[in-house]
Coordinates of N, CA and C in Angstrom, one line a residue:
X22 N 89.7 130.6 108.1 CA 89.1 129.3 108.2 C 88.0 129.0 109.0
X23 N 87.1 128.6 108.7 CA 85.7 128.5 109.3 C 85.7 127.2 110.1
X24 N 85.3 127.4 111.3 CA 85.4 126.1 111.9 C 83.9 125.8 112.8
X25 N 83.4 124.6 112.4 CA 82.2 124.3 113.1 C 82.0 123.9 114.4
X26 N 81.5 124.3 115.3 CA 81.4 123.9 116.5 C 80.2 123.5 116.9
X27 N 80.3 122.1 117.4 CA 78.8 121.4 117.5 C 79.0 121.0 119.0
X28 N 77.9 121.5 119.9 CA 77.9 121.3 121.3 C 76.8 120.2 121.2
X29 N 77.1 119.2 121.9 CA 76.3 118.0 122.0 C 75.7 117.9 123.7
X30 N 74.5 117.7 124.1 CA 73.9 117.7 125.2 C 74.4 117.1 126.2
X31 N 75.1 115.8 125.8 CA 75.9 115.1 126.7 C 77.3 115.4 127.4
X32 N 77.5 116.7 126.6 CA 78.9 117.0 127.3 C 80.0 116.5 126.6
X33 N 79.8 115.9 125.9 CA 81.2 115.1 125.0 C 81.8 116.1 124.1
X34 N 82.9 116.5 124.1 CA 83.6 117.4 123.3 C 85.0 117.0 122.9
X35 N 85.4 115.5 123.0 CA 86.2 114.9 122.4 C 86.2 114.7 121.0
X36 N 87.0 115.4 120.0 CA 86.6 115.4 118.3 C 86.9 113.8 118.2
X37 N 87.7 113.1 118.6 CA 87.9 111.6 118.0 C 86.4 110.9 118.4
X38 N 86.1 111.0 119.5 CA 84.9 110.4 120.3 C 84.0 110.9 119.2
X39 N 83.4 112.1 118.9 CA 82.4 112.6 118.0 C 82.7 112.0 116.6
X40 N 83.7 111.8 115.9 CA 83.9 111.2 114.6 C 83.6 109.8 114.6
X41 N 83.8 108.9 115.8 CA 83.6 107.9 115.7 C 82.3 107.7 115.9
X42 N 81.5 108.3 116.8 CA 80.0 108.3 116.4 C 79.1 108.5 115.3
X43 N 79.9 109.3 114.7 CA 79.4 109.8 113.3 C 79.8 108.7 112.4
X44 N 80.6 108.1 112.3 CA 81.2 106.7 111.7 C 80.1 105.6 111.8
X45 N 79.8 105.3 113.2 CA 78.8 104.1 113.4 C 77.4 104.7 112.9
X46 N 77.1 106.0 112.7 CA 75.8 106.4 112.4 C 76.0 105.8 110.8
X47 N 77.1 106.3 110.2 CA 77.2 105.9 108.6 C 77.0 104.7 108.4
X48 N 77.7 103.7 109.3 CA 77.6 102.3 109.1 C 76.3 101.8 109.1
X49 N 75.5 102.4 109.5 CA 73.9 102.0 109.7 C 73.4 102.0 108.5
X50 N 73.9 102.7 107.7 CA 73.2 102.4 106.2 C 73.5 100.9 105.9
X51 N 74.7 100.5 106.0 CA 75.0 99.0 105.6 C 73.9 97.9 106.0
X52 N 73.0 98.4 107.1 CA 72.1 97.2 107.3 C 70.6 97.3 106.2
X53 N 70.9 98.6 105.4 CA 69.8 98.5 104.5 C 69.9 97.5 103.3
X54 N 71.1 97.1 103.3 CA 71.7 96.4 102.2 C 71.1 95.1 102.4
X55 N 70.7 94.7 103.5 CA 69.9 93.3 103.7 C 68.7 93.0 103.2
X56 N 67.9 94.4 103.1 CA 66.7 94.4 102.7 C 66.4 94.7 100.8
X57 N 67.3 95.0 100.4 CA 67.7 95.2 98.8 C 68.3 93.8 97.9
X58 N 67.3 93.3 97.3 CA 67.5 92.1 96.7 C 69.1 91.9 96.0
X59 N 69.2 93.1 95.1 CA 70.4 93.2 94.3 C 71.5 93.1 95.5
X60 N 71.6 94.0 96.4 CA 72.5 94.0 97.4 C 72.9 92.4 98.2
X61 N 71.7 91.9 98.3 CA 71.6 90.3 98.9 C 72.8 89.6 98.2
X62 N 72.7 89.9 96.7 CA 73.6 88.8 96.1 C 74.9 89.2 96.5
X63 N 75.3 90.5 96.3 CA 76.4 91.0 96.4 C 77.2 90.7 97.9
X64 N 76.3 90.8 99.0 CA 76.9 90.4 100.3 C 77.0 88.8 100.4
X65 N 76.1 87.9 99.7 CA 76.4 86.5 99.6 C 77.8 86.2 98.8
X66 N 78.0 86.8 98.1 CA 79.2 86.6 97.1 C 80.6 87.3 97.9
X67 N 80.5 88.4 98.5 CA 81.5 88.7 99.5 C 81.7 87.7 100.6
X68 N 80.7 87.2 100.9 CA 80.8 86.2 102.1 C 81.3 85.1 101.8
X69 N 81.5 84.6 100.6 CA 82.1 83.4 99.9 C 83.5 83.7 99.7
X70 N 83.8 84.8 99.0 CA 85.4 85.2 98.4 C 85.9 85.5 99.6
X71 N 85.6 86.2 100.5 CA 86.7 86.7 101.7 C 87.4 85.7 102.4
X72 N 87.0 84.5 102.6 CA 87.8 83.6 103.3 C 88.8 83.3 102.4
X73 N 88.6 83.1 100.9 CA 89.5 82.4 100.3 C 90.8 83.7 100.1
X74 N 90.4 84.9 100.0 CA 91.3 86.0 99.9 C 92.4 85.9 101.0
X75 N 92.0 85.4 102.4 CA 93.0 85.5 103.3 C 94.1 84.5 102.9
X76 N 93.7 83.1 102.4 CA 94.8 82.3 101.8 C 95.6 82.9 100.5
X77 N 94.9 83.8 99.8 CA 95.9 84.3 98.9 C 96.9 85.4 99.3
X78 N 96.5 86.1 100.4 CA 97.2 87.1 101.1 C 98.5 86.3 101.8
X79 N 98.3 85.1 102.5 CA 99.2 84.4 103.1 C 100.2 84.0 102.1
X80 N 99.6 83.3 100.7 CA 100.7 82.9 99.8 C 101.4 84.4 99.3
X81 N 101.1 85.3 99.2 CA 101.4 86.4 98.7 C 102.7 86.8 99.6
X82 N 102.3 86.9 101.2 CA 103.3 87.0 102.0 C 104.4 86.0 102.0
X83 N 104.3 85.0 101.9 CA 105.1 83.9 101.8 C 106.1 84.2 100.6
X84 N 105.4 84.4 99.4 CA 106.4 84.8 98.3 C 107.1 86.1 98.6
X85 N 106.7 86.8 99.1 CA 107.3 88.3 99.3 C 108.6 87.9 100.2
X86 N 108.3 87.3 101.3 CA 109.0 87.1 102.3 C 110.4 86.1 101.7
X87 N 109.9 85.1 100.9 CA 110.7 84.4 100.2 C 111.9 85.3 99.3
X88 N 111.5 86.0 98.5 CA 112.1 86.7 97.5 C 112.7 88.0 98.1
X89 N 112.3 88.5 99.1 CA 112.9 89.6 99.9 C 114.2 89.0 100.4
X90 N 114.2 87.8 101.1 CA 115.2 87.5 101.8 C 116.2 87.0 100.9
X91 N 116.0 86.4 99.5 CA 116.8 86.1 98.4 C 117.3 87.3 97.8
X92 N 116.7 88.6 97.6 CA 117.1 89.8 97.3 C 118.2 90.4 98.0
X93 N 117.7 90.2 99.4 CA 118.7 90.8 100.5 C 120.1 90.0 100.3
X94 N 120.0 88.8 99.9 CA 121.4 88.0 100.2 C 122.2 87.9 98.7
X95 N 121.4 88.4 97.6 CA 121.9 88.3 96.5 C 122.3 90.0 96.2
X96 N 121.7 90.8 96.1 CA 121.8 92.2 95.9 C 121.8 93.2 97.0
X97 N 121.7 92.8 98.6 CA 122.1 93.7 99.3 C 123.4 94.5 99.1
X98 N 123.1 95.7 99.2 CA 124.2 96.9 99.1 C 124.7 97.3 98.1
X99 N 124.3 96.8 97.0 CA 124.6 97.0 95.4 C 124.0 98.6 95.2
X100 N 122.8 99.0 95.7 CA 122.4 100.4 95.5 C 122.2 100.9 97.0
X101 N 123.0 102.0 96.9 CA 123.0 102.9 98.5 C 122.2 104.3 98.1
X102 N 121.2 104.6 99.0 CA 120.6 105.9 98.8 C 121.3 107.0 99.7
X103 N 122.3 106.7 100.5 CA 123.0 107.6 101.1 C 124.4 107.9 100.6
X104 N 124.3 109.1 99.7 CA 125.4 109.4 99.1 C 125.4 109.5 97.9
X105 N 126.3 109.5 96.9 CA 126.2 109.3 95.5 C 127.0 108.0 95.2
X106 N 126.1 107.2 94.3 CA 126.4 106.1 93.7 C 127.1 106.3 92.4
X107 N 128.5 106.1 91.9 CA 129.3 106.5 90.8 C 128.4 105.7 89.5
X108 N 128.2 104.5 89.9 CA 127.4 103.6 88.9 C 126.3 104.0 88.2
X109 N 125.6 104.8 89.1 CA 124.1 105.4 88.8 C 124.0 106.8 88.3
X110 N 125.2 107.5 88.5 CA 125.2 108.9 88.1 C 124.7 109.2 86.6
X111 N 124.0 110.1 86.8 CA 123.1 110.7 85.5 C 122.4 109.7 84.8
X112 N 122.0 108.9 85.4 CA 120.7 107.6 85.0 C 119.7 108.2 85.2
X113 N 118.3 107.9 84.6 CA 116.9 107.9 84.8 C 116.8 107.4 86.2
X114 N 117.7 106.3 86.8 CA 117.2 105.7 87.7 C 117.6 106.6 88.8
X115 N 118.5 107.4 88.7 CA 118.8 108.3 90.0 C 118.0 109.3 89.6
X116 N 117.7 110.1 88.8 CA 117.1 111.1 88.4 C 115.5 110.9 89.0
X117 N 115.2 109.8 88.9 CA 113.8 109.4 89.6 C 113.9 109.3 90.9
X118 N 114.9 109.2 91.5 CA 115.3 108.7 92.8 C 114.3 107.5 93.4
X119 N 114.7 106.5 92.4 CA 114.3 105.1 92.7 C 115.4 104.3 93.4
X120 N 116.4 105.2 93.8 CA 117.5 104.5 94.7 C 117.0 104.0 96.2
X121 N 116.0 104.5 96.7 CA 115.3 104.1 98.0 C 114.6 102.8 98.1
X122 N 114.2 102.4 96.8 CA 113.7 101.2 96.6 C 115.0 100.0 96.2
X123 N 115.4 99.4 97.3 CA 116.4 98.4 97.1 C 116.4 97.2 98.0
X124 N 117.3 96.2 97.9 CA 117.3 95.0 98.9 C 118.4 95.2 99.7
X125 N 118.5 96.5 100.5 CA 119.6 96.5 101.4 C 119.2 95.9 102.4
X126 N 117.7 96.0 103.0 CA 117.5 95.2 104.4 C 116.2 94.8 103.8
X127 N 116.0 93.9 104.7 CA 114.4 93.0 104.7 C 113.3 93.9 104.1
X128 N 112.9 94.8 105.1 CA 111.8 95.7 105.0 C 111.9 96.5 103.7
X129 N 113.0 97.1 103.1 CA 113.0 97.7 102.0 C 112.9 96.9 100.7
X130 N 113.3 95.5 100.9 CA 113.0 94.6 100.1 C 111.4 94.1 100.0
X131 N 110.9 94.1 100.9 CA 109.5 93.9 101.0 C 108.4 95.1 100.4
X132 N 109.1 96.3 100.4 CA 108.5 97.6 100.1 C 108.9 97.4 98.6
X133 N 110.0 97.0 98.2 CA 110.3 97.1 96.5 C 109.5 96.0 96.1
X134 N 109.1 95.0 96.5 CA 108.4 93.7 96.1 C 107.0 94.1 95.9
X135 N 106.3 94.9 97.0 CA 105.1 95.4 97.0 C 104.8 96.6 95.8
X136 N 105.9 97.2 95.5 CA 105.8 98.4 94.6 C 105.7 97.6 93.4
X137 N 106.5 96.7 93.1 CA 106.3 96.0 91.9 C 105.1 94.9 91.6
X138 N 104.5 94.8 92.7 CA 103.2 94.0 92.4 C 101.9 95.2 92.2
X139 N 102.2 96.4 92.3 CA 101.2 97.5 91.9 C 101.7 97.6 90.5

């Protein structure tokens, strides 16, 4: 394995600090977008769209919260992933290891709904 060693004159040898400094240098490129007319249109459009995205995310979280709570109450405990479930034996559901996606608890329900969204 080849390892690149960079020695900085200020004596900083913390890898995380160096990576953060490099990231800041790359972010300086975004300042160039202010001077290119095509990118100015994209930046103005993003500035208008981003606030409404927060409202959409809040709405999705509210829906996920509601349906995850409902799913836990209706379907909690029907599919268990620790041990063999005889009702799922030999099914493609079990073969694909989908039993980890269930409504047994609230967090698992949220993950299941997010997977269904994707």
